[in-house]
CSV table of C-alpha atoms and ligand atoms in Angstrom, one decimal:
chain,number,residue,atom,x,y,z
E,1,UNK,CA,13.2,-7.8,27.9
E,2,UNK,CA,11.6,-4.4,28.0
E,3,UNK,CA,8.6,-5.4,25.9
E,4,UNK,CA,7.9,-8.6,28.0
E,5,UNK,CA,8.0,-6.6,31.2
E,6,UNK,CA,5.6,-4.0,29.7
E,7,UNK,CA,3.3,-6.8,28.5
E,8,UNK,CA,2.7,-8.4,31.9
E,9,UNK,CA,2.8,-5.3,34.1
E,10,UNK,CA,-0.4,-3.4,34.8
E,11,UNK,CA,-0.9,-0.3,32.8
E,12,UNK,CA,1.3,2.7,33.7
E,13,UNK,CA,-0.4,5.4,35.6
E,14,UNK,CA,-2.4,7.5,33.1
E,15,UNK,CA,-0.8,10.6,31.6
E,16,UNK,CA,-2.9,13.4,33.1
E,17,UNK,CA,-3.2,15.0,29.6
E,18,UNK,CA,-4.9,11.8,28.3
E,19,UNK,CA,-8.4,10.7,28.8
E,20,UNK,CA,-8.9,7.7,31.2
E,21,UNK,CA,-9.3,4.2,29.9
E,22,UNK,CA,-9.4,0.5,31.0
E,23,UNK,CA,-6.8,-0.1,33.7
E,24,UNK,CA,-6.1,-3.8,32.9
E,25,UNK,CA,-2.5,-4.7,31.9
E,26,UNK,CA,-1.2,-4.2,28.4
E,27,UNK,CA,-1.3,-7.9,27.5
E,28,UNK,CA,-4.8,-8.3,28.9
E,29,UNK,CA,-6.1,-5.3,26.9
E,30,UNK,CA,-4.3,-6.4,23.8
E,31,UNK,CA,-5.8,-9.9,23.9
E,32,UNK,CA,-9.3,-8.7,24.8
E,33,UNK,CA,-9.2,-6.1,22.0
E,34,UNK,CA,-8.1,-8.7,19.4
E,35,UNK,CA,-10.6,-11.4,20.5
E,36,UNK,CA,-13.7,-9.2,20.6
E,37,UNK,CA,-12.8,-5.8,19.2
E,38,UNK,CA,-16.4,-4.5,19.1
E,39,UNK,CA,-17.3,-5.8,22.6
E,40,UNK,CA,-14.1,-4.5,24.1
E,41,UNK,CA,-14.5,-1.0,22.6
E,42,UNK,CA,-18.2,-0.9,23.6
E,43,UNK,CA,-17.4,-1.7,27.1
E,44,UNK,CA,-14.8,1.0,27.3
E,45,UNK,CA,-17.1,3.5,25.7
E,46,UNK,CA,-19.9,2.7,28.2
E,47,UNK,CA,-17.4,3.2,31.1
E,48,UNK,CA,-15.3,6.2,29.9
E,49,UNK,CA,-17.4,7.9,27.2
E,50,UNK,CA,-16.6,8.7,23.6
E,51,UNK,CA,-12.8,9.4,24.1
E,52,UNK,CA,-10.7,7.0,26.0
E,53,UNK,CA,-7.1,5.7,26.2
E,54,UNK,CA,-6.0,2.1,25.4
E,55,UNK,CA,-2.6,0.5,26.1
E,56,UNK,CA,-1.8,-2.2,23.6
E,57,UNK,CA,1.3,-4.2,23.0
E,58,UNK,CA,1.9,-2.5,19.7
E,59,UNK,CA,0.4,0.9,20.5
E,60,UNK,CA,0.5,2.6,23.9
E,61,UNK,CA,-1.0,5.0,24.5
E,62,UNK,CA,-3.7,4.8,21.7
E,63,UNK,CA,-6.5,7.3,22.0
E,64,UNK,CA,-9.8,6.0,20.8
E,65,UNK,CA,-12.1,8.8,19.5
E,66,UNK,CA,-15.7,7.5,19.0
E,67,UNK,CA,-17.3,10.9,19.1
E,68,UNK,CA,-19.3,11.1,15.8
E,69,UNK,CA,-18.6,14.8,15.4
E,70,UNK,CA,-14.9,14.2,15.6
E,71,UNK,CA,-15.0,12.0,12.5
E,72,UNK,CA,-15.2,14.7,9.8
E,73,UNK,CA,-12.9,17.0,11.9
E,74,UNK,CA,-10.1,14.4,12.0
E,75,UNK,CA,-10.6,13.0,8.6
E,76,UNK,CA,-10.6,16.3,6.9
E,77,UNK,CA,-7.8,17.8,9.0
E,78,UNK,CA,-4.7,19.2,7.3
E,79,UNK,CA,-2.4,16.1,7.2
E,80,UNK,CA,0.2,18.1,9.1
E,81,UNK,CA,-2.3,18.4,12.0
E,82,UNK,CA,-3.3,14.7,11.9
E,83,UNK,CA,-0.8,12.6,10.0
E,84,UNK,CA,-1.8,9.2,8.6
E,85,UNK,CA,1.6,7.6,7.7
E,86,UNK,CA,3.1,8.0,11.2
E,87,UNK,CA,-0.2,6.9,12.8
E,88,UNK,CA,-0.2,3.7,10.7
E,89,UNK,CA,3.4,3.0,11.2
E,90,UNK,CA,2.8,2.8,15.0
E,91,UNK,CA,0.7,-0.3,14.4
E,92,UNK,CA,2.4,-1.5,11.2
E,93,UNK,CA,6.1,-0.6,11.8
E,94,UNK,CA,7.0,-2.4,8.6
E,95,UNK,CA,5.3,0.2,6.3
E,96,UNK,CA,7.9,2.2,4.4
E,97,UNK,CA,8.1,6.0,5.0
E,98,UNK,CA,8.4,6.5,1.3
E,99,UNK,CA,5.2,4.7,0.4
E,100,UNK,CA,1.6,5.8,-0.2
E,101,UNK,CA,0.5,3.9,2.9
E,102,UNK,CA,3.3,4.7,5.4
E,103,UNK,CA,4.6,8.0,4.1
E,104,UNK,CA,3.6,11.6,5.1
E,105,UNK,CA,4.0,15.0,3.5
E,106,UNK,CA,5.9,15.3,0.3
E,107,UNK,CA,7.0,11.6,0.2
E,108,UNK,CA,3.3,10.6,0.4
E,109,UNK,CA,2.2,13.1,-2.2
E,110,UNK,CA,4.8,11.9,-4.7
E,111,UNK,CA,4.1,8.2,-4.1
E,112,UNK,CA,0.3,8.6,-4.4
E,113,UNK,CA,0.6,10.7,-7.6
E,114,UNK,CA,2.7,8.0,-9.2
E,115,UNK,CA,0.2,5.3,-8.9
E,116,UNK,CA,-3.2,7.1,-8.6
E,117,UNK,CA,-3.9,7.2,-12.4
E,118,UNK,CA,-3.4,3.4,-12.6
E,119,UNK,CA,-6.0,3.0,-9.8
E,120,UNK,CA,-8.6,5.4,-11.1
E,121,UNK,CA,-12.1,4.1,-11.8
E,122,UNK,CA,-11.6,4.5,-15.5
E,123,UNK,CA,-8.3,2.5,-15.6
E,124,UNK,CA,-9.8,-0.2,-13.3
E,125,UNK,CA,-13.0,-0.5,-15.3
E,126,UNK,CA,-11.1,-1.8,-18.3
E,127,UNK,CA,-10.1,-4.9,-16.2
E,128,UNK,CA,-13.6,-5.9,-15.2
E,129,UNK,CA,-14.1,-8.7,-17.7
E,130,UNK,CA,-10.8,-10.3,-16.7
E,131,UNK,CA,-11.6,-9.9,-13.0
E,132,UNK,CA,-14.8,-11.9,-13.6
E,133,UNK,CA,-12.9,-14.6,-15.5
E,134,UNK,CA,-10.4,-15.0,-12.7
E,135,UNK,CA,-13.1,-15.2,-10.1
E,136,UNK,CA,-15.1,-17.8,-12.0
E,137,UNK,CA,-12.0,-19.9,-12.5
E,138,UNK,CA,-11.3,-19.8,-8.8
E,139,UNK,CA,-14.9,-20.5,-7.8
E,140,UNK,CA,-15.0,-23.6,-10.0
E,141,UNK,CA,-12.1,-25.0,-7.8
E,142,UNK,CA,-13.9,-24.4,-4.5
E,143,UNK,CA,-13.9,-27.7,-2.7
E,144,UNK,CA,-17.1,-29.8,-2.6
E,145,UNK,CA,-18.0,-32.5,-0.1
E,146,UNK,CA,-16.5,-30.8,3.0
E,147,UNK,CA,-16.7,-27.3,4.6
E,148,UNK,CA,-13.9,-24.9,3.8
E,149,UNK,CA,-12.7,-21.4,4.8
E,150,UNK,CA,-13.9,-18.8,2.4
E,151,UNK,CA,-11.5,-15.9,3.4
E,152,UNK,CA,-8.3,-17.5,2.0
E,153,UNK,CA,-10.1,-18.4,-1.2
E,154,UNK,CA,-11.3,-14.8,-1.6
E,155,UNK,CA,-7.7,-13.6,-0.9
E,156,UNK,CA,-6.4,-15.9,-3.7
E,157,UNK,CA,-8.8,-14.2,-6.1
E,158,UNK,CA,-7.8,-10.6,-5.0
E,159,UNK,CA,-4.1,-11.5,-5.0
E,160,UNK,CA,-4.3,-12.7,-8.5
E,161,UNK,CA,-6.2,-9.6,-9.6
E,162,UNK,CA,-3.6,-7.4,-7.9
E,163,UNK,CA,-0.6,-9.1,-9.4
E,164,UNK,CA,-1.9,-9.7,-13.0
E,165,UNK,CA,-4.2,-6.6,-13.5
E,166,UNK,CA,-3.1,-3.9,-11.1
E,167,UNK,CA,0.7,-4.4,-11.1
E,168,UNK,CA,0.5,-5.9,-14.6
E,169,UNK,CA,2.9,-8.8,-14.2
E,170,UNK,CA,2.7,-10.5,-17.7
E,171,UNK,CA,5.3,-13.3,-17.3
E,172,UNK,CA,3.2,-16.4,-16.3
E,173,UNK,CA,6.0,-18.0,-14.2
E,174,UNK,CA,6.8,-14.8,-12.3
E,175,UNK,CA,3.1,-14.0,-11.8
E,176,UNK,CA,2.2,-17.4,-10.3
E,177,UNK,CA,5.4,-17.4,-8.1
E,178,UNK,CA,4.6,-13.9,-6.8
E,179,UNK,CA,1.0,-14.8,-6.0
E,180,UNK,CA,2.1,-17.9,-4.1
E,181,UNK,CA,4.7,-15.9,-2.2
E,182,UNK,CA,2.2,-13.2,-1.2
E,183,UNK,CA,-0.1,-15.9,0.1
E,184,UNK,CA,2.7,-17.4,2.2
E,185,UNK,CA,3.5,-14.0,3.7
E,186,UNK,CA,0.3,-13.7,5.7
E,187,UNK,CA,-0.3,-17.4,6.6
E,188,UNK,CA,-0.9,-18.2,10.3
E,189,UNK,CA,-2.5,-21.1,12.0
E,190,UNK,CA,-5.9,-19.6,12.8
E,191,UNK,CA,-6.3,-16.0,13.9
E,192,UNK,CA,-3.8,-15.2,16.7
E,193,UNK,CA,-5.1,-12.8,19.4
E,194,UNK,CA,-2.0,-10.6,19.0
E,195,UNK,CA,-0.3,-8.4,16.4
E,196,UNK,CA,3.3,-9.2,15.6
E,197,UNK,CA,5.3,-6.4,17.3
E,198,UNK,CA,7.9,-4.7,15.2
E,199,UNK,CA,10.7,-2.1,15.2
E,200,UNK,CA,10.6,0.0,18.4
E,201,UNK,CA,8.7,-2.6,20.4
E,202,UNK,CA,11.7,-3.8,22.3
E,203,UNK,CA,13.1,-7.4,22.2
E,204,UNK,CA,9.8,-8.9,21.0
E,205,UNK,CA,9.8,-6.2,18.3
E,206,UNK,CA,13.3,-7.3,17.1
E,207,UNK,CA,12.0,-10.9,16.8
E,208,UNK,CA,8.8,-9.8,15.1
E,209,UNK,CA,10.9,-7.7,12.6
E,210,UNK,CA,13.1,-10.7,11.8
E,211,UNK,CA,10.1,-13.1,11.3
E,212,UNK,CA,8.4,-10.5,9.1
E,213,UNK,CA,11.5,-9.9,7.0
E,214,UNK,CA,11.9,-13.7,6.5
E,215,UNK,CA,8.3,-13.9,5.3
E,216,UNK,CA,8.6,-10.9,3.1
E,217,UNK,CA,11.9,-11.9,1.4
E,218,UNK,CA,10.3,-14.3,-1.2
E,219,UNK,CA,7.8,-11.6,-2.2
E,220,UNK,CA,10.5,-9.0,-2.5
E,221,UNK,CA,12.6,-11.3,-4.7
E,222,UNK,CA,9.7,-12.0,-7.0
E,223,UNK,CA,8.8,-8.3,-7.3
E,224,UNK,CA,12.4,-7.6,-8.2
E,225,UNK,CA,12.1,-10.2,-11.0
E,226,UNK,CA,8.9,-8.7,-12.2
E,227,UNK,CA,10.4,-5.2,-12.3
E,228,UNK,CA,13.5,-6.4,-14.2
E,229,UNK,CA,11.4,-8.3,-16.7
E,230,UNK,CA,9.3,-5.1,-17.3
E,231,UNK,CA,12.4,-3.0,-17.7
E,232,UNK,CA,13.7,-5.5,-20.2
E,233,UNK,CA,10.7,-4.8,-22.4
E,234,UNK,CA,12.2,-1.4,-23.2
E,235,UNK,CA,10.5,2.0,-23.6
E,236,UNK,CA,6.8,2.5,-23.2
E,237,UNK,CA,6.6,0.7,-19.8
E,238,UNK,CA,2.8,0.8,-19.7
E,239,UNK,CA,0.1,2.5,-17.6
E,240,UNK,CA,-0.3,-0.1,-14.9
E,241,UNK,CA,1.3,0.3,-11.5
E,242,UNK,CA,4.6,-1.4,-12.5
E,243,UNK,CA,4.8,0.6,-15.7
E,244,UNK,CA,4.1,3.9,-13.9
E,245,UNK,CA,6.7,3.2,-11.3
E,246,UNK,CA,9.4,2.2,-13.8
E,247,UNK,CA,8.9,5.3,-15.9
E,248,UNK,CA,8.6,7.7,-12.8
E,249,UNK,CA,10.6,10.9,-12.9
E,250,UNK,CA,13.0,11.2,-11.1
E,251,UNK,CA,13.8,7.5,-11.8
E,252,UNK,CA,13.4,5.0,-9.0
E,253,UNK,CA,15.9,2.2,-8.2
E,254,UNK,CA,14.5,-1.4,-8.3
E,255,UNK,CA,14.9,-1.6,-4.5
E,256,UNK,CA,12.9,1.6,-4.0
E,257,UNK,CA,10.1,0.2,-6.2
E,258,UNK,CA,10.1,-3.0,-4.2
E,259,UNK,CA,9.9,-1.1,-1.0
E,260,UNK,CA,6.9,0.9,-2.1
E,261,UNK,CA,5.1,-2.1,-3.5
E,262,UNK,CA,5.6,-4.1,-0.3
E,263,UNK,CA,3.8,-1.3,1.6
E,264,UNK,CA,1.1,-1.1,-1.1
E,265,UNK,CA,0.5,-4.8,-0.6
E,266,UNK,CA,0.1,-4.2,3.2
E,267,UNK,CA,-2.9,-1.9,2.4
E,268,UNK,CA,-4.2,-3.9,-0.5
E,269,UNK,CA,-4.1,-7.6,0.3
E,270,UNK,CA,-6.6,-8.1,3.1
E,271,UNK,CA,-9.5,-5.6,3.0
E,272,UNK,CA,-11.0,-6.4,-0.4
E,273,UNK,CA,-10.9,-10.2,0.3
E,274,UNK,CA,-12.6,-9.5,3.7
E,275,UNK,CA,-15.3,-7.5,2.0
E,276,UNK,CA,-16.0,-10.2,-0.6
E,277,UNK,CA,-16.1,-12.8,2.1
E,278,UNK,CA,-18.7,-11.0,4.2
E,279,UNK,CA,-20.8,-10.2,1.2
E,280,UNK,CA,-20.8,-13.9,0.1
E,281,UNK,CA,-21.7,-14.8,3.7
E,282,UNK,CA,-24.7,-12.5,3.6
E,283,UNK,CA,-25.8,-13.5,0.1
E,284,UNK,CA,-25.4,-17.2,1.0
E,285,UNK,CA,-27.9,-16.6,3.8
E,286,UNK,CA,-30.4,-14.9,1.6
E,287,UNK,CA,-30.6,-16.5,-1.9
E,288,UNK,CA,-33.4,-14.2,-3.2
E,289,UNK,CA,-31.2,-11.2,-2.3
E,290,UNK,CA,-28.2,-12.9,-4.0
E,291,UNK,CA,-30.2,-13.3,-7.2
E,292,UNK,CA,-31.2,-9.6,-7.2
E,293,UNK,CA,-27.6,-8.6,-6.4
E,294,UNK,CA,-26.1,-10.7,-9.2
E,295,UNK,CA,-28.7,-9.4,-11.7
E,296,UNK,CA,-27.7,-5.8,-11.2
E,297,UNK,CA,-24.4,-5.5,-9.2
E,298,UNK,CA,-24.0,-1.8,-9.9
E,299,UNK,CA,-27.7,-1.0,-9.0
E,300,UNK,CA,-29.3,0.7,-6.0
E,301,UNK,CA,-30.2,-2.5,-4.2
E,302,UNK,CA,-26.6,-3.9,-4.5
E,303,UNK,CA,-25.2,-0.5,-3.4
E,304,UNK,CA,-27.3,-0.6,-0.3
E,305,UNK,CA,-26.3,-4.2,0.4
E,306,UNK,CA,-22.6,-3.3,0.0
E,307,UNK,CA,-22.9,-0.3,2.3
E,308,UNK,CA,-24.8,-2.2,5.0
E,309,UNK,CA,-22.3,-5.0,4.9
E,310,UNK,CA,-19.3,-2.6,5.1
E,311,UNK,CA,-21.2,-0.8,8.0
E,312,UNK,CA,-21.7,-4.0,10.0
E,313,UNK,CA,-18.5,-5.7,9.1
E,314,UNK,CA,-15.9,-3.0,8.1
E,315,UNK,CA,-12.7,-4.8,6.9
E,316,UNK,CA,-10.4,-2.1,8.3
E,317,UNK,CA,-10.8,-1.6,12.1
E,318,UNK,CA,-10.3,2.1,12.0
E,319,UNK,CA,-8.6,5.2,10.7
E,320,UNK,CA,-5.2,6.0,12.4
E,321,UNK,CA,-3.8,9.5,12.8
E,322,UNK,CA,-0.9,11.0,14.8
E,323,UNK,CA,-1.6,14.5,16.0
E,324,UNK,CA,0.9,17.2,14.9
E,325,UNK,CA,-0.6,19.7,17.2
E,326,UNK,CA,-3.2,19.8,20.1
E,327,UNK,CA,-6.8,19.3,18.9
E,328,UNK,CA,-10.0,19.8,20.8
E,329,UNK,CA,-12.3,16.8,20.6
E,330,UNK,CA,-15.5,16.2,22.5
E,331,UNK,CA,-14.7,19.1,24.8
E,332,UNK,CA,-11.2,17.8,25.6
E,333,UNK,CA,-7.9,19.1,24.4
E,334,UNK,CA,-5.9,16.2,23.1
E,335,UNK,CA,-2.1,16.8,23.2
E,336,UNK,CA,0.2,16.8,20.1
E,337,UNK,CA,2.2,13.6,19.3
E,338,UNK,CA,-0.4,11.1,20.4
E,339,UNK,CA,-1.9,8.4,18.2
E,340,UNK,CA,-5.6,8.4,17.5
E,341,UNK,CA,-7.9,5.6,16.3
E,342,UNK,CA,-11.3,6.4,14.9
E,343,UNK,CA,-12.9,3.0,15.3
E,344,UNK,CA,-15.0,2.2,12.2
E,345,UNK,CA,-16.7,-0.7,14.0
E,346,UNK,CA,-17.8,1.2,17.1
E,347,UNK,CA,-19.0,4.3,15.3
E,348,UNK,CA,-20.8,2.4,12.6
E,349,UNK,CA,-22.6,0.4,15.3
E,350,UNK,CA,-23.5,3.5,17.3
E,351,UNK,CA,-27.3,3.4,18.0
E,352,UNK,CA,-27.3,7.2,18.1
E,353,UNK,CA,-26.4,7.2,14.4
E,354,UNK,CA,-27.8,3.9,13.1
E,355,UNK,CA,-31.0,2.8,14.9
E,356,UNK,CA,-31.0,-1.0,15.7
E,357,UNK,CA,-27.4,-1.1,14.7
E,358,UNK,CA,-27.1,-4.9,14.8
E,359,UNK,CA,-29.8,-5.4,12.2
E,360,UNK,CA,-28.8,-6.1,8.6
E,361,UNK,CA,-31.2,-3.7,7.0
E,362,UNK,CA,-30.0,-2.4,3.5
E,363,UNK,CA,-33.1,-0.3,3.2
E,364,UNK,CA,-31.8,2.1,5.8
E,365,UNK,CA,-29.6,3.5,3.1
E,366,UNK,CA,-32.6,4.3,0.9
E,367,UNK,CA,-35.4,5.2,3.4
E,368,UNK,CA,-33.6,6.8,6.4
E,369,UNK,CA,-30.9,9.5,6.9
E,370,UNK,CA,-28.1,6.8,7.2
E,371,UNK,CA,-26.2,8.4,4.3
E,372,UNK,CA,-25.8,11.6,6.4
E,373,UNK,CA,-24.1,9.8,9.3
E,374,UNK,CA,-20.4,9.1,9.7
E,375,UNK,CA,-19.7,6.1,7.6
E,376,UNK,CA,-16.1,5.7,6.6
E,377,UNK,CA,-15.1,2.1,5.7
E,378,UNK,CA,-12.6,3.7,3.2
E,379,UNK,CA,-11.4,6.5,5.6
E,380,UNK,CA,-11.5,10.0,4.3
E,381,UNK,CA,-9.8,13.3,3.4
E,382,UNK,CA,-6.5,13.4,1.6
E,383,UNK,CA,-5.7,9.9,2.9
E,384,UNK,CA,-8.9,8.2,1.8
E,385,UNK,CA,-8.3,4.7,0.3
E,386,UNK,CA,-6.8,5.0,-3.1
E,387,UNK,CA,-7.9,1.4,-3.9
E,388,UNK,CA,-11.6,2.1,-3.5
E,389,UNK,CA,-12.4,1.9,-7.3
E,390,UNK,CA,-10.6,-1.4,-7.4
E,391,UNK,CA,-12.4,-2.7,-4.4
E,392,UNK,CA,-15.7,-1.6,-5.9
E,393,UNK,CA,-15.0,-3.2,-9.3
E,394,UNK,CA,-13.9,-6.4,-7.5
E,395,UNK,CA,-17.2,-6.5,-5.6
E,396,UNK,CA,-19.2,-5.9,-8.7
E,397,UNK,CA,-17.5,-8.5,-10.8
E,398,UNK,CA,-16.3,-11.2,-8.4
E,399,UNK,CA,-19.5,-11.6,-6.5
E,400,UNK,CA,-21.8,-12.3,-9.5
E,401,UNK,CA,-19.1,-14.6,-11.1
E,402,UNK,CA,-18.9,-16.6,-7.9
E,403,UNK,CA,-22.6,-16.7,-7.5
E,404,UNK,CA,-23.1,-18.0,-11.0
E,405,UNK,CA,-20.5,-20.7,-10.5
E,406,UNK,CA,-21.2,-22.1,-7.0
E,407,UNK,CA,-23.9,-22.1,-4.3
E,408,UNK,CA,-22.4,-21.5,-0.9
E,409,UNK,CA,-23.9,-22.0,2.5
E,410,UNK,CA,-22.3,-20.5,5.7
E,411,UNK,CA,-21.9,-23.2,8.4
E,412,UNK,CA,-22.7,-21.0,11.4
E,413,UNK,CA,-26.4,-20.0,11.9
E,414,UNK,CA,-25.3,-16.4,12.6
E,415,UNK,CA,-22.5,-14.5,10.9
E,416,UNK,CA,-19.2,-15.3,12.6
E,417,UNK,CA,-18.0,-12.7,15.1
E,418,UNK,CA,-15.2,-10.4,14.0
E,419,UNK,CA,-11.7,-10.7,15.5
E,420,UNK,CA,-8.9,-8.2,15.1
E,421,UNK,CA,-5.8,-9.1,13.0
E,422,UNK,CA,-3.2,-6.2,13.0
E,423,UNK,CA,-5.4,-3.4,11.5
E,424,UNK,CA,-8.1,-5.5,9.9
E,425,UNK,CA,-11.2,-7.3,11.2
E,426,UNK,CA,-11.7,-10.9,10.0
E,427,UNK,CA,-14.4,-13.5,10.6
E,428,UNK,CA,-13.3,-15.6,13.6
E,429,UNK,CA,-13.0,-18.9,11.7
E,430,UNK,CA,-12.2,-17.2,8.4
E,431,UNK,CA,-15.8,-17.9,7.4
E,432,UNK,CA,-16.6,-21.6,7.1
E,433,UNK,CA,-18.9,-22.4,4.2
E,434,UNK,CA,-20.2,-25.5,2.4
E,435,UNK,CA,-20.6,-25.8,-1.3
E,436,UNK,CA,-24.1,-27.1,-2.0
E,437,UNK,CA,-24.0,-27.5,-5.8
E,438,UNK,CA,-21.7,-29.2,-8.3
E,439,UNK,CA,-18.3,-30.7,-7.8
E,440,UNK,CA,-15.1,-28.8,-7.7
E,441,UNK,CA,-13.1,-28.8,-11.0
E,442,UNK,CA,-10.2,-30.2,-9.0
E,443,UNK,CA,-12.2,-33.2,-7.8
E,444,UNK,CA,-13.4,-34.2,-11.4
N,501,LIG,C1,-13.1,-3.1,0.6
N,501,LIG,C2,-11.8,-2.9,0.4
N,501,LIG,C3,-11.0,-1.8,1.1
N,501,LIG,C4,-11.3,-1.1,2.2
N,501,LIG,C5,-12.5,-1.3,3.2
N,501,LIG,C6,-10.1,-0.2,2.4
N,501,LIG,C7,-10.0,0.6,3.5
N,501,LIG,C8,-9.0,1.5,3.7
N,501,LIG,C9,-8.9,2.5,4.8
N,501,LIG,C10,-9.9,2.6,5.9
N,501,LIG,C11,-7.8,3.2,4.6
N,501,LIG,C12,-7.3,4.3,5.5
N,501,LIG,C13,-7.9,5.7,5.0
N,501,LIG,C14,-7.6,6.8,5.9
N,501,LIG,O1,-6.6,6.7,6.7
N,501,LIG,O2,-8.3,7.8,5.9
N,501,LIG,C15,-7.2,2.8,3.3
N,501,LIG,C16,-6.0,3.3,2.8
N,501,LIG,C17,-5.4,2.8,1.7
N,501,LIG,N1,-5.8,1.7,0.9
N,501,LIG,FE1,-7.6,0.7,1.1
N,501,LIG,N2,-9.2,-0.4,1.4
N,501,LIG,C18,-9.7,-1.4,0.6
N,501,LIG,C19,-9.1,-1.8,-0.6
N,501,LIG,C20,-7.9,-1.4,-1.1
N,501,LIG,C21,-7.3,-1.9,-2.3
N,501,LIG,C22,-7.9,-2.9,-3.2
N,501,LIG,C23,-6.1,-1.2,-2.4
N,501,LIG,C24,-5.0,-1.3,-3.4
N,501,LIG,C25,-4.9,-2.1,-4.4
N,501,LIG,C26,-5.9,-0.3,-1.2
N,501,LIG,C27,-4.9,0.5,-1.0
N,501,LIG,C28,-4.9,1.5,0.0
N,501,LIG,C29,-3.8,2.4,0.1
N,501,LIG,C30,-2.5,2.5,-0.7
N,501,LIG,C31,-4.1,3.3,1.2
N,501,LIG,C32,-3.3,4.4,1.7
N,501,LIG,C33,-3.8,5.7,1.0
N,501,LIG,C34,-3.2,7.0,1.4
N,501,LIG,O3,-2.8,7.1,2.6
N,501,LIG,O4,-3.0,7.9,0.6
N,501,LIG,N3,-7.1,-0.4,-0.5
N,501,LIG,N4,-7.9,1.7,2.8
């Protein structure tokens, strides 16, 4: 019961090469971090400065670097000096070493090259009309007459877009089974204040691994069927993600493709749905702004609203790197082989960079120097999010389609606080809203 002992014992004495940090026990730190990530990080920053060490159930030690000057240094570093795949696998041990998300070096390069053309802005733009249709169909089904959680609804939209348009699953039965299986994979009652431990996390980790594999198995089986169905279509597999993987050289086995796609899903499933949810929350609070956004979703005002929302409510909690060699940060030499978190939330709420950081003020992106400050909701450097064009297209098509179909009113007078789930930040109650116009198609 190594992990249980570690979770209840106070933090080990700090490694003298590491900066100090909170001395609460591992479990206490983990729960506090998951319940109120921004508050917890702020408190640690106030006490220990811009670089401090956390000890979490799934990552110990974890060096938090909130020094604004370190952001470009670490993001632009040679991936051998600061590796992303191994950094992410510490928190998400299920990510495959051969995938775009969990791989490093040559394995990462090959995996990214295989799918990047299918995820370019040009390829994605062709899907915009269909994205809007999918969103409008879902929005028409939003419940009426009682409050509901918006986040799972947004996830249903982005899951369908991912399966039908990005992967390109054409068989109706396989597509709908796959979408349902993906949704089942992440389901939990509420937002638990812990991340499932995995491989390398002791006895708890073994259990976590088993549970995760059980949840993943139905997705893997449906992906296999989708790949086999596409192979059966014969030569000219297509330019979408499935097509590109099936026609890759050297050829990939079905199991290898499934492995890569499962890790792609880890990166792709939550963040765009979270971004859509926070945007709909904001626009639900400010109907005149919603009207202007919908009228010109690619315009300057909408761009500023998107930036300001991603600044205040970044879907991904931070950028992870594992140091390949010592690096000097904020006057301190950080040793090799440690895991670093650049916390998006904390840095994007830093009053030294964004005056009155709590204020939702899109105009700051037009009238102040905000655009010169570290702002990295999609990460940066060679490992910058490959799904950014898709996320952008989803925001620009799904939001207007939803706004045209339903009027939504958030239940809480202020935006819900963010809580941490694995590597993402979600609204504490998955964003409770009420539909204030029309009846859901399902109820008619
Ligand atoms: C608003 C939506 C999204 C946000 C905020 C977001 C954010 C991020 C961030 C912060 C990273 C880490 C970058 C780094 O380490 O420097 C990342 C990586 C990644 N994202 Fe996204 N993401 C979003 C949507 C998507 C979508 C829609 C997909 C795929 C369909 C996707 C696929 C990936 C992949 C594969 C990586 C790993 C890239 C690499 O290491 O080469 N993301 N994303």
